């Protein structure tokens, strides 16, 4: 009988194979135990890091106590980078357990996911005395749109559209999926501080037979010498402002509202803008524009006693435009910055044009960014510390009989012009209770003597009546359209 090969021998009779099999089984058992222990160790580390981040913030990440609350880096003191560091700390604990623990941890996350970060979960209420998107801090992504009512669309059709839009905006701002939406565009994201704001242009009242309800404050804006207005990108029957800290969330709202307008209103123009992402700086800071200047320091603060009186139409408004109670007027301008010309100026010259230091925004009269500019301060050589045509002097309420507006803007960049210059600048939005007492007098003065004006071109313009907010079950503009 021939001798059997080693490969054909019964493994049960092979002591070497028995030892190898035992070793493999022991290794698998040890790996499983290590993975389980690693997963247990990672969880407390993650929770501890999260608690540490919340303690540093002084509040929970989604607390809505202030207009900036719930936005990472905007007012909570917790930056997106800090959150990523927190995740890294938990991840470091997981690495101790080895690769097998990572597989178990991934499965755990899928079955029981952690909540969204403060950036994604932060939300604004659609309902209230005022519409959102006015006093709220400007978000990282913005879309501005104007629509004209389609031929044959009347007051009833306009009311139905505002009802659809309001319901959709309320759902999106609450992080809910609107009825019939199967796009999945922002399926994985939270509301991300989304705001949607609606307004009416002057021509809306003619098209809906409501000219007797048109506010006097909605008179056409005067023409200014620095204007180079393109009518095709100006005005419009309906105006929509969308803002969010996530680009997909903002686009999702834009897409749904545009789809829902079909048959009732046609898009007239659209502009897209951006701001610094929350958490991009080591601490909350006033934003910068594309000229590199800190922009918005002297904006009126919601905490100021006279804020509401300057920004919102009084709640006790009576007369034909009583429907505007709690509302505001938005002046919208696309302002192109002549950046190639500006960038060729020396730093000293740039600061003289603005009246502030570029590094920290402090006025040239001294102090810090928030120091009130001393418009009377004189240098040793007898010249004004803040030049006579400096932007902050000419635009100051102190030199405009107290005229004030709340500026809430987005930067934009739409490529390059034929000469290679950037088509970039500011989507300027000014909010006030009466534009004839806010934007108009200030712009008139800027038009005559602002040193910054020679580096700007106003290329589109619009004025819109933005009604007050609505209660649950109501829609924006209902008091006008059904009053």
CSV table of C-alpha atoms in Angstrom, one decimal:
chain,number,residue,atom,x,y,z
A,1,UNK,CA,0.0,0.0,0.0
A,2,UNK,CA,1.4,3.4,-1.1
A,3,UNK,CA,2.3,5.9,1.6
A,4,UNK,CA,-0.3,8.7,2.1
A,5,UNK,CA,1.0,12.2,1.5
A,6,UNK,CA,1.1,14.7,4.3
A,7,UNK,CA,-1.7,16.8,2.7
A,8,UNK,CA,-4.1,13.8,2.8
A,9,UNK,CA,-3.5,13.0,6.4
A,10,UNK,CA,-6.5,13.5,8.8
A,11,UNK,CA,-6.0,16.9,10.5
A,12,UNK,CA,-7.2,15.5,13.8
A,13,UNK,CA,-4.2,13.2,13.8
A,14,UNK,CA,-1.8,16.1,13.1
A,15,UNK,CA,-0.5,17.8,16.3
A,16,UNK,CA,1.0,20.7,14.4
A,17,UNK,CA,-2.3,21.6,12.7
A,18,UNK,CA,-4.1,21.3,16.1
A,19,UNK,CA,-1.7,23.9,17.5
A,20,UNK,CA,-2.1,26.3,14.6
A,21,UNK,CA,-5.9,26.1,14.7
A,22,UNK,CA,-6.0,26.7,18.4
A,23,UNK,CA,-3.7,29.7,17.9
A,24,UNK,CA,-6.0,31.2,15.2
A,25,UNK,CA,-9.1,30.7,17.4
A,26,UNK,CA,-7.4,32.4,20.4
A,27,UNK,CA,-6.3,35.3,18.2
A,28,UNK,CA,-9.8,35.9,17.0
A,29,UNK,CA,-11.2,35.7,20.5
A,30,UNK,CA,-8.5,38.1,21.8
A,31,UNK,CA,-9.2,40.6,18.9
A,32,UNK,CA,-12.9,40.5,19.7
A,33,UNK,CA,-12.3,41.3,23.4
A,34,UNK,CA,-9.9,44.1,22.5
A,35,UNK,CA,-12.4,45.6,20.1
A,36,UNK,CA,-15.2,45.5,22.7
A,37,UNK,CA,-12.9,47.1,25.3
A,38,UNK,CA,-11.8,49.7,22.8
A,39,UNK,CA,-15.4,50.7,21.9
A,40,UNK,CA,-16.2,51.0,25.6
A,41,UNK,CA,-13.2,53.2,26.2
A,42,UNK,CA,-13.9,55.4,23.2
A,43,UNK,CA,-17.4,56.3,24.3
A,44,UNK,CA,-16.5,58.0,27.6
A,45,UNK,CA,-13.7,59.8,25.8
A,46,UNK,CA,-16.1,61.2,23.2
A,47,UNK,CA,-18.6,62.2,25.9
A,48,UNK,CA,-16.0,63.8,28.0
A,49,UNK,CA,-14.7,65.8,25.0
A,50,UNK,CA,-18.2,66.9,24.1
A,51,UNK,CA,-18.8,68.0,27.7
A,52,UNK,CA,-15.6,69.9,27.7
A,53,UNK,CA,-16.6,71.7,24.4
A,54,UNK,CA,-19.9,72.6,25.9
A,55,UNK,CA,-18.4,74.0,29.1
A,56,UNK,CA,-16.0,76.1,27.0
A,57,UNK,CA,-19.0,77.5,25.1
A,58,UNK,CA,-20.8,78.4,28.2
A,59,UNK,CA,-24.0,76.9,26.8
A,60,UNK,CA,-25.2,73.9,24.8
A,61,UNK,CA,-24.4,74.1,21.1
A,62,UNK,CA,-28.0,74.5,20.0
A,63,UNK,CA,-29.1,77.0,22.7
A,64,UNK,CA,-31.2,79.8,21.0
A,65,UNK,CA,-30.8,82.4,23.8
A,66,UNK,CA,-29.4,85.0,21.5
A,67,UNK,CA,-29.6,85.8,17.8
A,68,UNK,CA,-26.2,84.2,17.4
A,69,UNK,CA,-26.8,81.2,19.6
A,70,UNK,CA,-26.5,77.7,18.2
A,71,UNK,CA,-24.1,78.8,15.5
A,72,UNK,CA,-20.7,77.3,16.0
A,73,UNK,CA,-18.2,80.1,16.2
A,74,UNK,CA,-20.7,82.8,15.8
A,75,UNK,CA,-21.4,83.4,19.4
A,76,UNK,CA,-21.0,80.2,21.3
A,77,UNK,CA,-17.2,80.3,21.4
A,78,UNK,CA,-17.0,76.8,19.9
A,79,UNK,CA,-15.5,76.8,16.4
A,80,UNK,CA,-16.0,74.1,13.8
A,81,UNK,CA,-12.3,73.4,14.1
A,82,UNK,CA,-12.7,72.9,17.9
A,83,UNK,CA,-15.5,70.4,17.2
A,84,UNK,CA,-13.2,68.5,14.8
A,85,UNK,CA,-10.6,68.5,17.5
A,86,UNK,CA,-13.2,67.0,19.9
A,87,UNK,CA,-13.9,64.3,17.4
A,88,UNK,CA,-10.2,63.7,17.0
A,89,UNK,CA,-9.8,63.2,20.8
A,90,UNK,CA,-12.5,60.5,20.7
A,91,UNK,CA,-10.9,59.0,17.6
A,92,UNK,CA,-7.5,58.8,19.4
A,93,UNK,CA,-9.0,56.8,22.1
A,94,UNK,CA,-10.5,54.5,19.5
A,95,UNK,CA,-7.1,53.9,17.9
A,96,UNK,CA,-5.8,52.3,21.1
A,97,UNK,CA,-8.2,49.4,20.4
A,98,UNK,CA,-6.8,48.8,16.9
A,99,UNK,CA,-8.4,48.4,13.5
A,100,UNK,CA,-11.0,45.9,14.6
A,101,UNK,CA,-12.4,48.4,17.1
A,102,UNK,CA,-12.9,50.8,14.2
A,103,UNK,CA,-15.2,48.4,12.4
A,104,UNK,CA,-17.3,47.9,15.5
A,105,UNK,CA,-17.4,51.6,16.1
A,106,UNK,CA,-18.6,52.3,12.6
A,107,UNK,CA,-21.4,49.9,12.9
A,108,UNK,CA,-22.4,51.5,16.2
A,109,UNK,CA,-22.5,55.0,14.6
A,110,UNK,CA,-24.8,53.7,11.8
A,111,UNK,CA,-27.2,52.2,14.3
A,112,UNK,CA,-27.1,54.9,16.9
A,113,UNK,CA,-25.7,58.1,15.3
A,114,UNK,CA,-24.6,61.0,17.5
A,115,UNK,CA,-26.6,64.2,17.1
A,116,UNK,CA,-25.6,66.9,14.6
A,117,UNK,CA,-23.0,69.5,15.6
A,118,UNK,CA,-24.2,72.9,16.6
A,119,UNK,CA,-23.5,74.2,13.1
A,120,UNK,CA,-25.9,71.8,11.4
A,121,UNK,CA,-28.6,71.6,14.1
A,122,UNK,CA,-28.9,75.4,14.7
A,123,UNK,CA,-32.3,76.6,13.6
A,124,UNK,CA,-34.3,79.8,13.3
A,125,UNK,CA,-38.1,80.0,13.7
A,126,UNK,CA,-40.1,80.9,10.6
A,127,UNK,CA,-43.0,82.1,12.7
A,128,UNK,CA,-43.0,85.2,14.8
A,129,UNK,CA,-43.6,89.0,15.0
A,130,UNK,CA,-40.9,89.6,12.4
A,131,UNK,CA,-39.6,87.5,9.5
A,132,UNK,CA,-36.3,85.7,10.0
A,133,UNK,CA,-33.3,86.8,8.0
A,134,UNK,CA,-33.4,90.5,9.2
A,135,UNK,CA,-31.9,90.7,12.6
A,136,UNK,CA,-30.2,87.3,12.4
A,137,UNK,CA,-26.5,87.2,11.7
A,138,UNK,CA,-25.8,86.7,8.0
A,139,UNK,CA,-25.0,83.1,7.1
A,140,UNK,CA,-22.1,81.6,5.1
A,141,UNK,CA,-24.2,81.1,2.0
A,142,UNK,CA,-26.9,83.3,0.5
A,143,UNK,CA,-29.2,83.5,-2.5
A,144,UNK,CA,-31.2,86.6,-3.6
A,145,UNK,CA,-34.0,86.2,-6.1
A,146,UNK,CA,-36.7,88.3,-7.7
A,147,UNK,CA,-39.8,87.0,-9.5
A,148,UNK,CA,-42.3,88.7,-11.7
A,149,UNK,CA,-45.9,87.4,-11.7
A,150,UNK,CA,-46.8,85.4,-14.8
A,151,UNK,CA,-49.3,86.8,-17.3
A,152,UNK,CA,-52.8,86.1,-15.9
A,153,UNK,CA,-51.6,85.6,-12.3
A,154,UNK,CA,-53.8,87.6,-10.0
A,155,UNK,CA,-54.2,88.3,-6.4
A,156,UNK,CA,-55.6,84.9,-5.7
A,157,UNK,CA,-52.8,83.2,-7.5
A,158,UNK,CA,-50.2,85.3,-5.6
A,159,UNK,CA,-51.9,84.4,-2.3
A,160,UNK,CA,-51.7,80.7,-3.1
A,161,UNK,CA,-48.0,81.0,-4.0
A,162,UNK,CA,-47.2,82.8,-0.7
A,163,UNK,CA,-49.1,80.1,1.1
A,164,UNK,CA,-47.0,77.3,-0.6
A,165,UNK,CA,-43.8,79.2,-0.1
A,166,UNK,CA,-44.5,79.9,3.6
A,167,UNK,CA,-45.3,76.2,4.4
A,168,UNK,CA,-42.2,75.0,2.6
A,169,UNK,CA,-39.9,77.6,4.3
A,170,UNK,CA,-41.4,76.7,7.7
A,171,UNK,CA,-40.6,73.0,7.2
A,172,UNK,CA,-37.1,73.6,5.9
A,173,UNK,CA,-36.2,76.0,8.7
A,174,UNK,CA,-37.4,73.4,11.2
A,175,UNK,CA,-35.3,70.7,9.6
A,176,UNK,CA,-38.4,68.9,8.2
A,177,UNK,CA,-38.9,67.5,4.7
A,178,UNK,CA,-41.6,69.5,3.0
A,179,UNK,CA,-44.6,67.6,1.6
A,180,UNK,CA,-43.9,66.1,-1.8
A,181,UNK,CA,-40.1,66.7,-1.7
A,182,UNK,CA,-38.2,63.7,-2.8
A,183,UNK,CA,-35.1,65.4,-4.1
A,184,UNK,CA,-32.8,64.3,-1.2
A,185,UNK,CA,-30.6,67.3,-1.8
A,186,UNK,CA,-30.1,68.1,1.9
A,187,UNK,CA,-31.2,64.8,3.3
A,188,UNK,CA,-28.3,64.3,5.6
A,189,UNK,CA,-28.1,67.9,6.9
A,190,UNK,CA,-29.8,69.8,9.7
A,191,UNK,CA,-31.4,73.2,9.1
A,192,UNK,CA,-28.0,74.9,9.4
A,193,UNK,CA,-29.5,78.3,10.5
A,194,UNK,CA,-31.6,78.5,7.3
A,195,UNK,CA,-33.7,81.6,6.9
A,196,UNK,CA,-36.1,82.4,4.1
A,197,UNK,CA,-37.5,86.0,3.8
A,198,UNK,CA,-40.2,87.3,1.4
A,199,UNK,CA,-40.9,90.8,0.2
A,200,UNK,CA,-43.0,92.7,-2.3
A,201,UNK,CA,-41.7,95.1,-5.0
A,202,UNK,CA,-43.6,98.2,-6.1
A,203,UNK,CA,-45.0,96.6,-9.2
A,204,UNK,CA,-46.5,93.8,-7.3
A,205,UNK,CA,-49.3,96.1,-6.1
A,206,UNK,CA,-50.2,97.1,-9.7
A,207,UNK,CA,-50.3,93.5,-10.9
A,208,UNK,CA,-52.6,92.3,-8.1
A,209,UNK,CA,-55.0,95.3,-8.0
A,210,UNK,CA,-53.7,96.5,-4.6
A,211,UNK,CA,-52.3,99.9,-5.5
A,212,UNK,CA,-54.3,101.5,-2.6
A,213,UNK,CA,-52.4,99.3,-0.2
A,214,UNK,CA,-49.0,100.3,-1.5
A,215,UNK,CA,-46.9,102.0,1.2
A,216,UNK,CA,-45.7,105.5,0.5
A,217,UNK,CA,-42.2,104.3,1.6
A,218,UNK,CA,-42.1,102.1,-1.5
A,219,UNK,CA,-41.6,105.1,-3.8
A,220,UNK,CA,-38.8,104.5,-6.3
A,221,UNK,CA,-35.3,105.2,-5.1
A,222,UNK,CA,-33.6,108.3,-6.5
A,223,UNK,CA,-30.9,108.1,-9.1
A,224,UNK,CA,-27.3,108.5,-7.8
A,225,UNK,CA,-24.3,109.7,-9.8
A,226,UNK,CA,-22.3,106.5,-9.1
A,227,UNK,CA,-25.1,104.3,-10.4
A,228,UNK,CA,-24.7,102.0,-13.4
A,229,UNK,CA,-28.0,100.2,-12.9
A,230,UNK,CA,-29.0,97.2,-15.1
A,231,UNK,CA,-32.8,97.1,-15.2
A,232,UNK,CA,-32.8,93.4,-16.0
A,233,UNK,CA,-31.1,92.7,-12.6
A,234,UNK,CA,-33.2,95.1,-10.6
A,235,UNK,CA,-36.6,95.4,-9.0
A,236,UNK,CA,-39.2,92.6,-9.4
A,237,UNK,CA,-42.7,91.9,-8.1
A,238,UNK,CA,-41.6,89.4,-5.5
A,239,UNK,CA,-38.3,89.2,-3.6
A,240,UNK,CA,-36.8,86.2,-1.8
A,241,UNK,CA,-33.7,86.1,0.5
A,242,UNK,CA,-32.3,82.7,1.4
A,243,UNK,CA,-29.4,82.2,3.9
A,244,UNK,CA,-27.9,79.1,5.5
A,245,UNK,CA,-24.5,77.9,6.9
A,246,UNK,CA,-24.5,75.0,4.5
A,247,UNK,CA,-24.5,75.4,0.7
A,248,UNK,CA,-26.6,72.4,0.0
A,249,UNK,CA,-29.3,73.5,2.5
A,250,UNK,CA,-29.4,76.9,0.9
A,251,UNK,CA,-29.6,75.4,-2.6
A,252,UNK,CA,-32.3,73.0,-1.5
A,253,UNK,CA,-34.5,75.9,-0.4
A,254,UNK,CA,-33.8,77.8,-3.6
A,255,UNK,CA,-34.7,74.9,-5.8
A,256,UNK,CA,-38.0,74.1,-4.0
A,257,UNK,CA,-39.2,77.7,-4.1
A,258,UNK,CA,-38.3,78.1,-7.7
A,259,UNK,CA,-40.2,74.9,-8.6
A,260,UNK,CA,-43.2,75.9,-6.6
A,261,UNK,CA,-43.4,79.2,-8.5
A,262,UNK,CA,-44.0,77.5,-11.8
A,263,UNK,CA,-47.2,78.8,-13.5
A,264,UNK,CA,-47.5,81.7,-11.1
A,265,UNK,CA,-44.2,83.6,-11.2
A,266,UNK,CA,-41.2,83.7,-13.4
A,267,UNK,CA,-37.6,84.3,-12.2
A,268,UNK,CA,-36.4,87.8,-13.0
A,269,UNK,CA,-32.9,87.6,-11.6
A,270,UNK,CA,-30.9,85.6,-9.1
A,271,UNK,CA,-27.7,86.5,-7.2
A,272,UNK,CA,-25.5,84.2,-5.1
A,273,UNK,CA,-23.3,85.3,-2.2
A,274,UNK,CA,-21.2,84.1,0.6
A,275,UNK,CA,-19.6,85.1,3.9
A,276,UNK,CA,-16.9,83.6,6.1
A,277,UNK,CA,-17.9,80.2,7.5
A,278,UNK,CA,-18.7,80.1,11.2
A,279,UNK,CA,-15.7,78.8,13.1
A,280,UNK,CA,-13.1,79.8,10.5
A,281,UNK,CA,-11.5,82.3,13.0
A,282,UNK,CA,-10.0,81.5,16.4
A,283,UNK,CA,-12.8,83.6,18.0
A,284,UNK,CA,-16.0,85.3,16.8
A,285,UNK,CA,-15.1,88.4,14.7
A,286,UNK,CA,-16.8,91.0,12.6
A,287,UNK,CA,-16.7,89.8,9.0
A,288,UNK,CA,-14.5,91.2,6.2
A,289,UNK,CA,-15.5,92.2,2.7
A,290,UNK,CA,-13.5,91.4,-0.5
A,291,UNK,CA,-11.5,94.6,0.0
A,292,UNK,CA,-10.1,93.0,3.1
A,293,UNK,CA,-11.8,95.5,5.4
A,294,UNK,CA,-13.7,94.6,8.5
A,295,UNK,CA,-17.3,95.5,7.6
A,296,UNK,CA,-20.3,96.0,9.9
A,297,UNK,CA,-18.7,97.4,13.1
A,298,UNK,CA,-21.2,100.2,13.5
A,299,UNK,CA,-24.3,98.2,12.7
A,300,UNK,CA,-27.1,98.9,15.1
A,301,UNK,CA,-27.3,96.2,17.8
A,302,UNK,CA,-30.6,94.3,18.5
A,303,UNK,CA,-29.9,94.9,22.2
A,304,UNK,CA,-30.1,98.7,21.6
A,305,UNK,CA,-33.2,100.4,23.0
A,306,UNK,CA,-34.0,102.1,19.6
A,307,UNK,CA,-33.1,99.1,17.4
A,308,UNK,CA,-36.8,98.1,16.7
A,309,UNK,CA,-37.8,101.7,16.0
A,310,UNK,CA,-35.1,102.1,13.4
A,311,UNK,CA,-35.4,98.7,11.7
A,312,UNK,CA,-39.0,97.7,11.9
A,313,UNK,CA,-42.3,99.3,11.1
A,314,UNK,CA,-44.2,100.0,14.4
A,315,UNK,CA,-46.5,97.3,15.6
A,316,UNK,CA,-49.3,99.8,16.0
A,317,UNK,CA,-49.2,100.9,12.3
A,318,UNK,CA,-52.6,102.1,11.1
A,319,UNK,CA,-54.0,103.1,7.7
A,320,UNK,CA,-53.8,101.5,4.3
A,321,UNK,CA,-50.4,100.0,5.0
A,322,UNK,CA,-51.3,98.6,8.4
A,323,UNK,CA,-50.4,95.2,7.0
A,324,UNK,CA,-46.7,96.3,7.2
A,325,UNK,CA,-46.8,96.3,11.0
A,326,UNK,CA,-43.7,94.5,12.3
A,327,UNK,CA,-42.2,94.5,8.8
A,328,UNK,CA,-39.2,96.3,7.3
A,329,UNK,CA,-38.0,97.7,4.1
A,330,UNK,CA,-35.0,96.1,2.3
A,331,UNK,CA,-32.8,98.1,-0.1
A,332,UNK,CA,-30.9,95.6,-2.2
A,333,UNK,CA,-27.9,96.6,-4.3
A,334,UNK,CA,-25.3,94.6,-6.2
A,335,UNK,CA,-22.1,96.7,-5.7
A,336,UNK,CA,-19.1,95.7,-7.8
A,337,UNK,CA,-15.8,96.5,-6.2
A,338,UNK,CA,-13.0,97.7,-8.5
A,339,UNK,CA,-10.5,95.4,-6.8
A,340,UNK,CA,-7.7,95.7,-9.3
A,341,UNK,CA,-7.6,99.5,-8.7
A,342,UNK,CA,-8.1,99.1,-4.9
A,343,UNK,CA,-5.3,96.5,-4.6
A,344,UNK,CA,-2.8,98.9,-6.1
A,345,UNK,CA,-3.3,101.4,-3.3
A,346,UNK,CA,-0.8,101.3,-0.4
A,347,UNK,CA,-2.0,100.1,2.9
A,348,UNK,CA,-1.8,103.6,4.3
A,349,UNK,CA,-3.9,104.9,1.5
A,350,UNK,CA,-6.5,102.2,1.9
A,351,UNK,CA,-6.9,102.9,5.6
A,352,UNK,CA,-7.2,106.6,4.9
A,353,UNK,CA,-10.1,106.0,2.4
A,354,UNK,CA,-12.0,103.8,5.0
A,355,UNK,CA,-10.9,105.6,8.2
A,356,UNK,CA,-10.0,102.4,10.0
A,357,UNK,CA,-6.9,100.2,10.4
A,358,UNK,CA,-7.1,97.2,8.1
A,359,UNK,CA,-5.6,94.8,10.6
A,360,UNK,CA,-8.1,95.2,13.4
A,361,UNK,CA,-10.8,97.7,12.3
A,362,UNK,CA,-9.9,100.3,14.9
A,363,UNK,CA,-10.7,103.9,13.8
A,364,UNK,CA,-7.6,106.0,12.8
A,365,UNK,CA,-8.5,108.3,15.7
A,366,UNK,CA,-7.3,105.5,18.1
A,367,UNK,CA,-8.7,102.7,20.2
A,368,UNK,CA,-10.1,99.3,19.2
A,369,UNK,CA,-12.6,98.2,16.6
A,370,UNK,CA,-15.6,99.1,18.8
A,371,UNK,CA,-14.2,102.5,20.0
A,372,UNK,CA,-16.4,105.3,18.8
A,373,UNK,CA,-14.5,107.3,16.1
A,374,UNK,CA,-13.4,110.7,17.2
A,375,UNK,CA,-14.3,112.7,14.2
A,376,UNK,CA,-12.8,115.9,15.6
A,377,UNK,CA,-9.3,114.5,16.5
A,378,UNK,CA,-6.4,116.3,14.8
A,379,UNK,CA,-2.9,115.0,14.1
A,380,UNK,CA,0.3,116.7,15.1
A,381,UNK,CA,0.5,118.2,11.6
A,382,UNK,CA,-2.9,119.8,11.9
A,383,UNK,CA,-4.7,117.3,9.6
A,384,UNK,CA,-7.8,115.3,10.6
A,385,UNK,CA,-7.0,111.9,12.0
A,386,UNK,CA,-10.1,110.6,10.1
A,387,UNK,CA,-10.1,112.3,6.7
A,388,UNK,CA,-12.9,114.5,5.6
A,389,UNK,CA,-13.9,112.0,2.9
A,390,UNK,CA,-13.2,108.9,4.8
A,391,UNK,CA,-16.1,106.3,4.5
A,392,UNK,CA,-16.8,106.0,8.2
A,393,UNK,CA,-17.1,109.8,8.6
A,394,UNK,CA,-19.4,110.3,5.6
A,395,UNK,CA,-21.6,107.3,6.5
A,396,UNK,CA,-21.7,108.0,10.3
A,397,UNK,CA,-25.2,108.6,11.8
A,398,UNK,CA,-23.5,111.5,13.6
A,399,UNK,CA,-23.0,113.3,10.3
A,400,UNK,CA,-26.4,112.2,8.8
A,401,UNK,CA,-28.8,113.5,11.4
A,402,UNK,CA,-29.0,110.1,13.0
A,403,UNK,CA,-30.0,108.2,9.8
A,404,UNK,CA,-29.4,104.5,10.5
A,405,UNK,CA,-29.9,101.3,8.6
A,406,UNK,CA,-29.0,97.6,9.4
A,407,UNK,CA,-26.6,96.3,6.8
A,408,UNK,CA,-26.7,92.6,6.3
A,409,UNK,CA,-24.7,91.7,3.2
A,410,UNK,CA,-23.1,88.8,1.3
A,411,UNK,CA,-20.0,89.0,-0.8
A,412,UNK,CA,-20.2,87.7,-4.4
A,413,UNK,CA,-17.8,86.6,-7.2
A,414,UNK,CA,-19.2,85.9,-10.6
A,415,UNK,CA,-16.0,85.2,-12.5
A,416,UNK,CA,-13.9,87.7,-14.5
A,417,UNK,CA,-14.7,90.4,-17.0
A,418,UNK,CA,-13.3,90.6,-20.5
A,419,UNK,CA,-10.4,92.8,-19.2
A,420,UNK,CA,-9.5,90.2,-16.6
A,421,UNK,CA,-10.9,92.2,-13.7
A,422,UNK,CA,-12.9,90.2,-11.1
A,423,UNK,CA,-16.6,90.6,-11.3
A,424,UNK,CA,-16.9,90.6,-7.5
A,425,UNK,CA,-18.2,92.8,-4.7
A,426,UNK,CA,-21.0,93.1,-2.3
A,427,UNK,CA,-24.7,92.0,-2.3
A,428,UNK,CA,-25.7,94.9,-0.1
A,429,UNK,CA,-28.9,94.6,1.9
A,430,UNK,CA,-30.0,97.5,4.1
A,431,UNK,CA,-32.9,97.1,6.5
A,432,UNK,CA,-34.9,100.1,7.9
A,433,UNK,CA,-38.3,101.2,9.1
A,434,UNK,CA,-38.4,103.8,6.3
A,435,UNK,CA,-35.9,103.9,3.5
A,436,UNK,CA,-36.4,107.7,3.0
A,437,UNK,CA,-35.0,108.1,6.5
A,438,UNK,CA,-32.4,105.4,6.3
A,439,UNK,CA,-30.7,104.5,3.1
A,440,UNK,CA,-31.6,107.5,0.9
A,441,UNK,CA,-30.1,110.3,3.0
A,442,UNK,CA,-27.0,108.3,3.7
A,443,UNK,CA,-26.5,107.3,0.1
A,444,UNK,CA,-27.0,110.9,-1.1
A,445,UNK,CA,-24.2,112.0,1.2
A,446,UNK,CA,-22.0,109.1,0.1
A,447,UNK,CA,-22.7,109.9,-3.5
A,448,UNK,CA,-21.4,113.5,-3.0
A,449,UNK,CA,-18.3,113.0,-0.9
A,450,UNK,CA,-17.3,109.5,0.0
A,451,UNK,CA,-13.7,108.6,-0.8
A,452,UNK,CA,-14.7,104.9,-1.2
A,453,UNK,CA,-17.2,105.6,-3.9
A,454,UNK,CA,-14.6,105.9,-6.7
A,455,UNK,CA,-13.8,102.2,-6.1
A,456,UNK,CA,-17.4,101.0,-6.4
A,457,UNK,CA,-20.0,100.6,-9.1
A,458,UNK,CA,-23.7,100.1,-8.1
A,459,UNK,CA,-25.0,97.8,-10.9
A,460,UNK,CA,-28.4,96.7,-9.7
A,461,UNK,CA,-31.0,98.0,-7.3
A,462,UNK,CA,-34.3,97.1,-5.7
A,463,UNK,CA,-36.6,98.3,-2.9
A,464,UNK,CA,-38.9,95.8,-1.2
A,465,UNK,CA,-41.7,95.9,1.4
A,466,UNK,CA,-41.0,93.0,3.7
A,467,UNK,CA,-44.1,92.3,5.8
A,468,UNK,CA,-44.0,91.2,9.4
A,469,UNK,CA,-43.9,87.5,10.4
A,470,UNK,CA,-46.8,85.2,10.6
A,471,UNK,CA,-48.3,82.8,13.1
A,472,UNK,CA,-48.4,79.0,12.6
A,473,UNK,CA,-51.2,78.2,10.1
A,474,UNK,CA,-50.8,81.6,8.4
A,475,UNK,CA,-48.6,82.7,5.5
A,476,UNK,CA,-46.4,85.8,4.9
A,477,UNK,CA,-48.4,88.6,3.4
A,478,UNK,CA,-51.8,87.2,4.4
A,479,UNK,CA,-52.8,90.5,6.0
A,480,UNK,CA,-52.2,92.2,2.6
A,481,UNK,CA,-53.7,89.6,0.3
A,482,UNK,CA,-56.7,88.7,2.4
A,483,UNK,CA,-57.2,91.9,4.4
